[in-house]
Amino acid sequence: SQQGEEDPQALSIQEGENATMNCSYKTSINNLQWYRQNSGRGLVHLILIRSNEREKHSGRLRVTLDTSKKSSSLLITASRAADTASYFCATDEGGSYIPTFGRGTSLIVHP
Amino acid sequence: DAGVIQSPRHEVTEMGQEVTLRCKPISGHNSLFWYRQTMMRGLELLIYFNNNVPIDDSGMPEDRFSAKMPNASFSTLKIQPSEPRDSAVYFCASSFGTPDNEQFFGPGTRLTVL
């Protein structure tokens, strides 16, 4: 089944910097979700953005969706060491309503 | 709410043995998902239940894998016989409403097959 693909695979930044990661997909979607996974833990939902939305905010997180480019971006502003985790996008491509997850972006924030 | 509960958290077994993983979804949620996560293949959906009925089991790798959901508060994933390549972290997740809504993940079961 189709799945979103995150880019970059890994990202290393200093505390206080912004982190941007991207997700691309191939067909149409109903919505796109971003999740975080800390080492050794289950995934935690961050934001869901629907196909008719262009931008959503949650605290220091900002998600954009460009359906014409079939891509989404997750921006974490003023990053903290606690933001160190893997970030996944999940897309329900092809009208399946069942989301599939990408391989994730590994973010390391150095204190 | 305690969240999604999985047991055991860790399982070490020998090749050929039967393994049963358990999941208790969040009360009121009507969708339940079983995933497998490995470095090589990432996070794979194994099976999806809606209202206790298996809707999509296309991700179940082989007949050695089976899953049941006898009621709204309990599900099992069984591997019989287990093989070393089944070693992975297995996650259960639940959600309310349509399957593309926010999912709540359990802490996972780390399975090692020797």
Short mmCIF file of C-alpha atoms in Angstrom, two decimals, chain A residues 20-103:
data_model
loop_
_atom_site.label_atom_id
_atom_site.label_comp_id
_atom_site.label_asym_id
_atom_site.label_seq_id
_atom_site.Cartn_x
_atom_site.Cartn_y
_atom_site.Cartn_z
CA THR A 20 11.75 21.19 9.57
CA MET A 21 10.86 17.78 8.24
CA ASN A 22 8.85 16.90 5.17
CA CYS A 23 6.46 14.20 4.06
CA SER A 24 5.58 13.39 0.47
CA TYR A 25 2.89 11.08 -0.82
CA LYS A 26 1.76 9.83 -4.21
CA THR A 27 -2.04 9.87 -4.51
CA SER A 28 -4.98 11.72 -2.96
CA ILE A 29 -5.55 11.78 0.79
CA ASN A 30 -8.37 12.51 3.21
CA ASN A 31 -6.02 13.61 5.92
CA LEU A 32 -2.39 13.47 6.99
CA GLN A 33 -1.14 12.95 10.51
CA TRP A 34 2.15 13.52 12.28
CA TYR A 35 3.31 11.35 15.18
CA ARG A 36 6.34 11.39 17.49
CA GLN A 37 8.10 8.34 18.89
CA ASN A 38 10.57 8.60 21.73
CA SER A 39 13.12 5.82 21.99
CA GLY A 40 11.55 2.63 23.35
CA ARG A 41 8.04 4.07 23.43
CA GLY A 42 4.86 3.93 21.40
CA LEU A 43 3.92 6.62 18.91
CA VAL A 44 2.19 9.75 20.14
CA HIS A 45 -0.17 11.74 17.93
CA LEU A 46 0.84 15.35 17.27
CA ILE A 47 -1.40 16.90 14.61
CA LEU A 48 -4.00 15.82 12.05
CA ILE A 49 -4.51 18.04 9.01
CA ARG A 50 -7.34 17.44 6.59
CA SER A 51 -7.05 17.67 2.82
CA ASN A 52 -9.02 20.94 2.73
CA GLU A 53 -6.73 22.59 5.29
CA ARG A 54 -3.46 24.32 4.50
CA GLU A 55 -1.93 24.98 7.91
CA LYS A 56 -2.40 23.99 11.55
CA HIS A 57 -0.63 24.98 14.73
CA SER A 58 -0.20 23.30 18.08
CA GLY A 59 2.12 25.03 20.53
CA ARG A 60 5.58 25.08 18.94
CA LEU A 61 4.44 22.83 16.10
CA ARG A 62 3.32 24.09 12.71
CA VAL A 63 2.11 21.76 9.98
CA THR A 64 1.48 22.77 6.40
CA LEU A 65 -0.15 20.78 3.62
CA ASP A 66 0.22 21.41 -0.10
CA THR A 67 -2.08 19.00 -1.94
CA SER A 68 -0.91 20.27 -5.34
CA LYS A 69 2.63 19.15 -4.47
CA LYS A 70 1.42 16.17 -2.45
CA SER A 71 3.59 17.17 0.46
CA SER A 72 3.44 18.28 4.07
CA SER A 73 5.94 19.91 6.41
CA LEU A 74 6.29 19.76 10.17
CA LEU A 75 8.10 22.70 11.73
CA ILE A 76 9.23 22.61 15.35
CA THR A 77 10.22 26.08 16.51
CA ALA A 78 12.72 26.84 19.27
CA SER A 79 13.62 23.18 19.63
CA ARG A 80 14.49 21.61 22.97
CA ALA A 81 16.55 18.55 23.87
CA ALA A 82 13.27 16.87 24.84
CA ASP A 83 12.16 17.10 21.19
CA THR A 84 14.74 14.42 20.35
CA ALA A 85 12.66 11.63 18.83
CA SER A 86 11.57 10.08 15.55
CA TYR A 87 8.78 11.81 13.68
CA PHE A 88 6.42 9.96 11.37
CA CYS A 89 3.77 11.03 8.94
CA ALA A 90 0.76 8.83 8.26
CA THR A 91 -1.40 9.13 5.16
CA ASP A 92 -4.64 7.44 4.15
CA GLU A 93 -3.93 7.41 0.45
CA GLY A 94 -6.24 6.12 -2.24
CA GLY A 95 -9.43 6.50 -0.25
CA SER A 96 -8.62 3.60 2.05
CA TYR A 97 -9.18 5.59 5.28
CA ILE A 98 -6.54 3.32 6.81
CA PRO A 99 -3.37 5.33 7.44
CA THR A 100 0.04 3.96 6.60
CA PHE A 101 3.22 5.26 8.18
CA GLY A 102 6.44 6.40 6.57
CA ARG A 103 9.93 5.42 7.72
#
